[in-house]
């Protein structure tokens, strides 16, 4: 809780309300009237004239200037007013014969004004004004012609007037002090009321954890009485106390400390404690706000249990896919082998109709085996068991092999397939099989979704440390809302007819293999115009210029998951 105050209010002298200012102005007005009546009364009654008369009039000036406090009241204004009081007192002492003259009592008026203005600083300045006036009076009495005229009646009146002003000043200062104390107590009660109305419990602590004060509604698991008797640390379950002490140390060092703790009296519940440093003149303190966090803790615990269960199900699904893939590959290989024997007629001729069946069996079995291999790769990647087999090779060879595998399908569909490859070797350090699988999947998808008369172009080049492969087609394209989903397993785009042509694993494998190499896959597509899929991976091997001693230096850039 920081209090911000203006610099001129640092000693409390100017912290007056409208009532204080009005009373202070009335005191000055009363003095001005009394001094003026004294001056003209004694002149009319007693024939007092000359310097003594003007010395009484001089004391009217600070009373009149004091009326300005109603409009302008600041520490600076009050100090100027005290200066006027000191000057007037010194002038009066000098004109009336000094400390032996009839107005010697007026010398103490600066101190009286300082008491009326309130606060230690005005009193000190007023005392200084008394000293100045006394010095002026002494100089007049002893150095400039002896004692002044002896006017007993005027001396008595001035003494009574000074005493009355002093009494009223003391009374005024006392009333101001009472008002300030009442205002301070009211402010304390207001703040305590606000703190007591908080939904949580606010504690004022010593650095040791002893509770000095408590405000607000305590959590049901943290009753107030044991806190005052034993302290906050003792009210917390023992295993959680180190975290509470760490939060308190952090708060003492000027930072916010927070912890979720189990109360010793209710281990099935939780409280949230937020601790901050509270600077106090008596020494460092801590302010701790505590809230019942049982519901939040239960939600977090439920989320943690749900996450663990989801991860366990995911691991079970991955193991199931891996096991089923291994189990299905063996009979499928037999089916493919026998159907291939029948297609090649190794054991004699067969009717053309059966030969067509054998071709269909072989084609369907190959498709199913590809799907199983994709599932196996996906399960390995999700289980983080896929290991890259990194080697150096020319990426053009891999891209060319992938193009050769899909060229027949492209020609059957009437799709133009072309490659834009550099004339020089594109040497990379990567997993050859994974790179071939990425290129093959991208090309197969492009040919599959490009109608007759369209074109598919594959580009491979080195850009800095990156190998960039781009497969662009003039096919059906992908809707913007579908682009965001593609790249996750079993996610497909397009209508039902397009979805039947794939499994949703091709792009997910491309993305996973690219990320295993420390790269990424991006898709740009316009519906009805075509799609461009870009794979960029930091796997390029760059040849530097020959060193001065001769010879070429080969630098292999780091690969994210390279062995």
mmCIF file of C-alpha atoms in Angstrom, residues 80-352:
data_model
loop_
_atom_site.group_PDB
_atom_site.id
_atom_site.type_symbol
_atom_site.label_atom_id
_atom_site.label_comp_id
_atom_site.label_asym_id
_atom_site.label_seq_id
_atom_site.Cartn_x
_atom_site.Cartn_y
_atom_site.Cartn_z
ATOM 1 C CA UNK A 80 5.605 33.218 3.642
ATOM 2 C CA UNK A 81 2.930 34.237 6.152
ATOM 3 C CA UNK A 82 5.242 33.311 9.064
ATOM 4 C CA UNK A 83 7.938 35.428 7.459
ATOM 5 C CA UNK A 84 5.519 38.364 7.451
ATOM 6 C CA UNK A 85 4.750 37.708 11.140
ATOM 7 C CA UNK A 86 8.471 37.725 11.987
ATOM 8 C CA UNK A 87 9.076 40.932 10.000
ATOM 9 C CA UNK A 88 6.120 42.673 11.639
ATOM 10 C CA UNK A 89 7.265 41.627 15.133
ATOM 11 C CA UNK A 90 10.804 42.850 14.453
ATOM 12 C CA UNK A 91 9.446 46.147 13.093
ATOM 13 C CA UNK A 92 7.197 46.608 16.143
ATOM 14 C CA UNK A 93 10.064 45.873 18.541
ATOM 15 C CA UNK A 94 12.298 48.352 16.737
ATOM 16 C CA UNK A 95 9.693 51.166 16.679
ATOM 17 C CA UNK A 96 8.322 50.752 20.212
ATOM 18 C CA UNK A 97 11.546 50.804 22.221
ATOM 19 C CA UNK A 98 12.561 47.155 22.039
ATOM 20 C CA UNK A 99 12.193 44.662 24.874
ATOM 21 C CA UNK A 100 11.748 47.519 27.380
ATOM 22 C CA UNK A 101 8.956 49.177 25.416
ATOM 23 C CA UNK A 102 5.181 48.842 25.939
ATOM 24 C CA UNK A 103 4.757 46.318 23.055
ATOM 25 C CA UNK A 104 7.419 43.812 24.102
ATOM 26 C CA UNK A 105 4.767 41.074 24.287
ATOM 27 C CA UNK A 106 4.257 41.297 20.529
ATOM 28 C CA UNK A 107 7.731 39.778 20.084
ATOM 29 C CA UNK A 108 6.204 36.338 20.795
ATOM 30 C CA UNK A 109 3.496 36.605 18.123
ATOM 31 C CA UNK A 110 5.489 34.728 15.389
ATOM 32 C CA UNK A 111 5.637 31.691 17.690
ATOM 33 C CA UNK A 112 1.925 32.081 18.434
ATOM 34 C CA UNK A 113 1.188 32.181 14.683
ATOM 35 C CA UNK A 114 3.355 29.096 14.166
ATOM 36 C CA UNK A 115 1.307 27.220 16.768
ATOM 37 C CA UNK A 116 -1.917 28.317 15.070
ATOM 38 C CA UNK A 117 -0.681 27.212 11.661
ATOM 39 C CA UNK A 118 0.050 23.739 13.078
ATOM 40 C CA UNK A 119 2.899 21.294 12.649
ATOM 41 C CA UNK A 120 6.481 21.242 13.935
ATOM 42 C CA UNK A 121 7.967 23.169 11.003
ATOM 43 C CA UNK A 122 5.786 26.314 11.436
ATOM 44 C CA UNK A 123 6.503 26.277 15.179
ATOM 45 C CA UNK A 124 10.226 26.166 14.472
ATOM 46 C CA UNK A 125 9.987 29.002 11.958
ATOM 47 C CA UNK A 126 7.841 30.999 14.417
ATOM 48 C CA UNK A 127 10.462 30.542 17.154
ATOM 49 C CA UNK A 128 13.074 31.796 14.707
ATOM 50 C CA UNK A 129 10.862 34.873 14.114
ATOM 51 C CA UNK A 130 10.760 35.457 17.890
ATOM 52 C CA UNK A 131 14.554 35.416 17.965
ATOM 53 C CA UNK A 132 14.776 37.924 15.111
ATOM 54 C CA UNK A 133 12.264 40.227 16.802
ATOM 55 C CA UNK A 134 14.131 39.939 20.125
ATOM 56 C CA UNK A 135 17.450 40.822 18.490
ATOM 57 C CA UNK A 136 15.775 43.849 16.861
ATOM 58 C CA UNK A 137 14.362 44.882 20.230
ATOM 59 C CA UNK A 138 17.710 44.529 21.995
ATOM 60 C CA UNK A 139 19.419 46.548 19.292
ATOM 61 C CA UNK A 140 16.840 49.300 19.734
ATOM 62 C CA UNK A 141 16.967 49.258 23.546
ATOM 63 C CA UNK A 142 20.708 49.212 24.151
ATOM 64 C CA UNK A 143 22.345 50.415 20.994
ATOM 65 C CA UNK A 144 20.060 53.085 19.605
ATOM 66 C CA UNK A 145 19.193 55.418 22.477
ATOM 67 C CA UNK A 146 18.082 53.509 25.540
ATOM 68 C CA UNK A 147 14.745 52.177 26.681
ATOM 69 C CA UNK A 148 11.501 53.222 25.083
ATOM 70 C CA UNK A 149 8.633 55.186 26.635
ATOM 71 C CA UNK A 150 6.960 53.640 29.667
ATOM 72 C CA UNK A 151 3.223 53.253 28.896
ATOM 73 C CA UNK A 152 1.808 50.892 31.553
ATOM 74 C CA UNK A 153 -1.728 50.775 30.138
ATOM 75 C CA UNK A 154 -0.536 49.985 26.603
ATOM 76 C CA UNK A 155 1.899 47.370 27.909
ATOM 77 C CA UNK A 156 -0.883 45.675 29.860
ATOM 78 C CA UNK A 157 -3.258 45.716 26.885
ATOM 79 C CA UNK A 158 -0.622 44.344 24.509
ATOM 80 C CA UNK A 159 0.255 41.595 26.983
ATOM 81 C CA UNK A 160 -3.400 40.604 27.399
ATOM 82 C CA UNK A 161 -3.926 40.663 23.639
ATOM 83 C CA UNK A 162 -0.838 38.508 23.035
ATOM 84 C CA UNK A 163 -1.902 36.017 25.724
ATOM 85 C CA UNK A 164 -5.417 35.798 24.282
ATOM 86 C CA UNK A 165 -4.010 35.207 20.772
ATOM 87 C CA UNK A 166 -1.688 32.527 22.137
ATOM 88 C CA UNK A 167 -4.519 30.772 23.969
ATOM 89 C CA UNK A 168 -6.697 30.792 20.864
ATOM 90 C CA UNK A 169 -3.755 29.556 18.766
ATOM 91 C CA UNK A 170 -3.160 26.635 21.125
ATOM 92 C CA UNK A 171 -6.870 25.820 21.060
ATOM 93 C CA UNK A 172 -6.936 26.059 17.268
ATOM 94 C CA UNK A 173 -3.874 23.820 16.947
ATOM 95 C CA UNK A 174 -5.406 21.267 19.318
ATOM 96 C CA UNK A 175 -8.662 21.190 17.354
ATOM 97 C CA UNK A 176 -6.708 20.741 14.122
ATOM 98 C CA UNK A 177 -4.765 17.877 15.651
ATOM 99 C CA UNK A 178 -7.983 16.212 16.823
ATOM 100 C CA UNK A 179 -9.491 16.573 13.351
ATOM 101 C CA UNK A 180 -6.416 15.040 11.759
ATOM 102 C CA UNK A 181 -6.442 12.151 14.219
ATOM 103 C CA UNK A 182 -10.156 11.603 13.643
ATOM 104 C CA UNK A 183 -9.651 11.689 9.888
ATOM 105 C CA UNK A 184 -6.751 9.256 10.166
ATOM 106 C CA UNK A 185 -8.781 6.927 12.362
ATOM 107 C CA UNK A 186 -11.712 7.142 9.977
ATOM 108 C CA UNK A 187 -9.400 6.330 7.064
ATOM 109 C CA UNK A 188 -7.974 3.363 8.965
ATOM 110 C CA UNK A 189 -11.486 2.132 9.732
ATOM 111 C CA UNK A 190 -12.481 2.594 6.090
ATOM 112 C CA UNK A 191 -9.459 0.637 4.854
ATOM 113 C CA UNK A 192 -10.028 -2.065 7.444
ATOM 114 C CA UNK A 193 -13.688 -2.223 6.411
ATOM 115 C CA UNK A 194 -12.699 -2.628 2.761
ATOM 116 C CA UNK A 195 -10.199 -5.338 3.653
ATOM 117 C CA UNK A 196 -12.739 -7.098 5.875
ATOM 118 C CA UNK A 197 -15.253 -7.124 3.000
ATOM 119 C CA UNK A 198 -12.878 -9.001 0.682
ATOM 120 C CA UNK A 199 -13.874 -12.517 -0.378
ATOM 121 C CA UNK A 200 -10.494 -13.890 0.710
ATOM 122 C CA UNK A 201 -8.423 -13.605 3.872
ATOM 123 C CA UNK A 202 -5.701 -10.943 4.095
ATOM 124 C CA UNK A 203 -2.962 -11.519 6.664
ATOM 125 C CA UNK A 204 -0.257 -9.146 7.909
ATOM 126 C CA UNK A 205 2.782 -11.266 8.776
ATOM 127 C CA UNK A 206 6.178 -10.928 10.310
ATOM 128 C CA UNK A 207 9.026 -12.409 8.219
ATOM 129 C CA UNK A 208 8.902 -15.435 10.547
ATOM 130 C CA UNK A 209 5.283 -16.120 9.590
ATOM 131 C CA UNK A 210 3.697 -14.864 12.829
ATOM 132 C CA UNK A 211 0.286 -13.333 12.127
ATOM 133 C CA UNK A 212 -0.102 -9.717 13.257
ATOM 134 C CA UNK A 213 -3.518 -8.925 11.769
ATOM 135 C CA UNK A 214 -6.206 -10.644 9.741
ATOM 136 C CA UNK A 215 -8.939 -9.156 7.558
ATOM 137 C CA UNK A 216 -11.649 -10.636 5.374
ATOM 138 C CA UNK A 217 -13.372 -14.003 5.183
ATOM 139 C CA UNK A 218 -11.062 -16.927 5.977
ATOM 140 C CA UNK A 219 -11.300 -20.164 3.984
ATOM 141 C CA UNK A 220 -13.174 -22.890 5.852
ATOM 142 C CA UNK A 221 -9.988 -24.943 6.055
ATOM 143 C CA UNK A 222 -7.932 -22.097 7.600
ATOM 144 C CA UNK A 223 -9.549 -20.842 10.843
ATOM 145 C CA UNK A 224 -8.331 -17.579 12.331
ATOM 146 C CA UNK A 225 -7.576 -18.526 15.941
ATOM 147 C CA UNK A 226 -4.886 -21.159 15.184
ATOM 148 C CA UNK A 227 -3.257 -18.663 12.815
ATOM 149 C CA UNK A 228 -2.767 -16.128 15.614
ATOM 150 C CA UNK A 229 -1.667 -18.811 18.045
ATOM 151 C CA UNK A 230 0.724 -20.819 15.844
ATOM 152 C CA UNK A 231 1.458 -18.714 12.760
ATOM 153 C CA UNK A 232 0.841 -19.332 9.078
ATOM 154 C CA UNK A 233 3.681 -21.820 8.562
ATOM 155 C CA UNK A 234 2.417 -24.153 11.289
ATOM 156 C CA UNK A 235 -1.091 -24.072 9.767
ATOM 157 C CA UNK A 236 0.179 -25.635 6.521
ATOM 158 C CA UNK A 237 0.735 -29.355 5.889
ATOM 159 C CA UNK A 238 4.395 -30.182 6.537
ATOM 160 C CA UNK A 239 5.319 -31.323 2.978
ATOM 161 C CA UNK A 240 4.010 -27.997 1.611
ATOM 162 C CA UNK A 241 5.875 -25.758 4.049
ATOM 163 C CA UNK A 242 9.079 -25.481 1.965
ATOM 164 C CA UNK A 243 7.033 -24.002 -0.890
ATOM 165 C CA UNK A 244 5.404 -21.529 1.509
ATOM 166 C CA UNK A 245 8.802 -20.511 2.937
ATOM 167 C CA UNK A 246 10.171 -20.093 -0.600
ATOM 168 C CA UNK A 247 7.228 -17.824 -1.480
ATOM 169 C CA UNK A 248 7.865 -15.755 1.683
ATOM 170 C CA UNK A 249 11.568 -15.406 0.850
ATOM 171 C CA UNK A 250 10.693 -14.321 -2.658
ATOM 172 C CA UNK A 251 8.298 -11.688 -1.281
ATOM 173 C CA UNK A 252 10.940 -10.399 1.154
ATOM 174 C CA UNK A 253 13.275 -9.922 -1.824
ATOM 175 C CA UNK A 254 10.741 -7.646 -3.501
ATOM 176 C CA UNK A 255 8.991 -10.146 -5.776
ATOM 177 C CA UNK A 256 5.546 -11.692 -5.599
ATOM 178 C CA UNK A 257 5.415 -15.158 -4.093
ATOM 179 C CA UNK A 258 2.542 -17.574 -4.712
ATOM 180 C CA UNK A 259 1.824 -21.189 -3.820
ATOM 181 C CA UNK A 260 -1.078 -23.643 -3.623
ATOM 182 C CA UNK A 261 -0.949 -25.412 -0.263
ATOM 183 C CA UNK A 262 -2.796 -28.010 1.785
ATOM 184 C CA UNK A 263 -3.981 -26.810 5.229
ATOM 185 C CA UNK A 264 -2.862 -29.029 8.101
ATOM 186 C CA UNK A 265 -6.434 -29.264 9.446
ATOM 187 C CA UNK A 266 -8.013 -30.204 6.075
ATOM 188 C CA UNK A 267 -5.643 -32.178 3.873
ATOM 189 C CA UNK A 268 -8.340 -32.770 1.239
ATOM 190 C CA UNK A 269 -8.606 -29.039 0.539
ATOM 191 C CA UNK A 270 -6.261 -26.454 -0.950
ATOM 192 C CA UNK A 271 -5.623 -22.745 -0.375
ATOM 193 C CA UNK A 272 -3.952 -20.315 -2.754
ATOM 194 C CA UNK A 273 -1.533 -17.918 -1.012
ATOM 195 C CA UNK A 274 -0.166 -14.769 -2.699
ATOM 196 C CA UNK A 275 2.500 -12.945 -0.659
ATOM 197 C CA UNK A 276 4.017 -9.479 -1.149
ATOM 198 C CA UNK A 277 6.419 -7.328 0.830
ATOM 199 C CA UNK A 278 4.912 -4.576 2.971
ATOM 200 C CA UNK A 279 7.345 -1.838 4.022
ATOM 201 C CA UNK A 280 6.636 -0.595 7.539
ATOM 202 C CA UNK A 281 8.532 1.850 9.796
ATOM 203 C CA UNK A 282 8.738 -0.890 12.427
ATOM 204 C CA UNK A 283 10.478 -3.225 9.980
ATOM 205 C CA UNK A 284 9.698 -5.371 6.941
ATOM 206 C CA UNK A 285 6.306 -7.043 6.943
ATOM 207 C CA UNK A 286 4.506 -9.409 4.604
ATOM 208 C CA UNK A 287 0.948 -9.160 3.352
ATOM 209 C CA UNK A 288 -0.544 -12.519 2.372
ATOM 210 C CA UNK A 289 -3.848 -12.984 0.559
ATOM 211 C CA UNK A 290 -5.359 -16.459 0.870
ATOM 212 C CA UNK A 291 -8.214 -17.930 -1.153
ATOM 213 C CA UNK A 292 -9.962 -21.279 -1.173
ATOM 214 C CA UNK A 293 -8.502 -23.095 -4.206
ATOM 215 C CA UNK A 294 -10.115 -26.496 -3.637
ATOM 216 C CA UNK A 295 -12.378 -26.271 -6.698
ATOM 217 C CA UNK A 296 -9.549 -25.060 -8.912
ATOM 218 C CA UNK A 297 -7.283 -27.810 -7.584
ATOM 219 C CA UNK A 298 -9.971 -30.421 -8.262
ATOM 220 C CA UNK A 299 -10.393 -29.151 -11.826
ATOM 221 C CA UNK A 300 -6.657 -29.209 -12.445
ATOM 222 C CA UNK A 301 -6.432 -32.680 -10.966
ATOM 223 C CA UNK A 302 -9.292 -33.837 -13.175
ATOM 224 C CA UNK A 303 -7.615 -32.355 -16.236
ATOM 225 C CA UNK A 304 -4.356 -34.073 -15.319
ATOM 226 C CA UNK A 305 -6.126 -37.424 -14.928
ATOM 227 C CA UNK A 306 -7.941 -36.909 -18.238
ATOM 228 C CA UNK A 307 -4.682 -36.022 -19.976
ATOM 229 C CA UNK A 308 -2.969 -39.116 -18.592
ATOM 230 C CA UNK A 309 -5.872 -41.280 -19.704
ATOM 231 C CA UNK A 310 -5.850 -39.719 -23.164
ATOM 232 C CA UNK A 311 -2.110 -40.287 -23.458
ATOM 233 C CA UNK A 312 -2.548 -43.884 -22.323
ATOM 234 C CA UNK A 313 -5.282 -44.424 -24.946
ATOM 235 C CA UNK A 314 -3.095 -42.797 -27.573
ATOM 236 C CA UNK A 315 -0.179 -45.053 -26.680
ATOM 237 C CA UNK A 316 -2.508 -48.070 -26.809
ATOM 238 C CA UNK A 317 -3.795 -47.019 -30.224
ATOM 239 C CA UNK A 318 -0.253 -46.572 -31.478
ATOM 240 C CA UNK A 319 0.780 -49.998 -30.184
ATOM 241 C CA UNK A 320 -2.336 -51.527 -31.739
ATOM 242 C CA UNK A 321 -1.606 -49.955 -35.121
ATOM 243 C CA UNK A 322 2.007 -51.110 -34.995
ATOM 244 C CA UNK A 323 1.084 -54.662 -34.035
ATOM 245 C CA UNK A 324 -1.725 -54.920 -36.589
ATOM 246 C CA UNK A 325 0.519 -53.514 -39.310
ATOM 247 C CA UNK A 326 3.136 -56.176 -38.623
ATOM 248 C CA UNK A 327 0.486 -58.900 -38.473
ATOM 249 C CA UNK A 328 -1.162 -57.849 -41.754
ATOM 250 C CA UNK A 329 2.023 -57.438 -43.774
ATOM 251 C CA UNK A 330 2.889 -61.162 -43.665
ATOM 252 C CA UNK A 331 -0.344 -62.490 -45.279
ATOM 253 C CA UNK A 332 -0.422 -59.540 -47.661
ATOM 254 C CA UNK A 333 3.052 -60.328 -48.902
ATOM 255 C CA UNK A 334 1.856 -63.899 -49.551
ATOM 256 C CA UNK A 335 -1.193 -62.607 -51.442
ATOM 257 C CA UNK A 336 1.009 -60.322 -53.522
ATOM 258 C CA UNK A 337 3.465 -63.139 -54.222
ATOM 259 C CA UNK A 338 0.843 -65.665 -55.322
ATOM 260 C CA UNK A 339 -1.052 -63.102 -57.388
ATOM 261 C CA UNK A 340 2.203 -62.092 -59.081
ATOM 262 C CA UNK A 341 2.931 -65.764 -59.918
ATOM 263 C CA UNK A 342 -0.533 -66.021 -61.459
ATOM 264 C CA UNK A 343 -0.030 -62.785 -63.424
ATOM 265 C CA UNK A 344 3.276 -64.041 -64.849
ATOM 266 C CA UNK A 345 1.743 -67.512 -65.554
ATOM 267 C CA UNK A 346 4.806 -69.224 -64.079
ATOM 268 C CA UNK A 347 2.936 -72.545 -63.695
ATOM 269 C CA UNK A 348 1.172 -72.499 -67.021
ATOM 270 C CA UNK A 349 -1.488 -70.562 -68.841
ATOM 271 C CA UNK A 350 -4.719 -69.396 -67.177
ATOM 272 C CA UNK A 351 -7.879 -67.981 -68.697
ATOM 273 C CA UNK A 352 -7.827 -64.270 -69.471
#
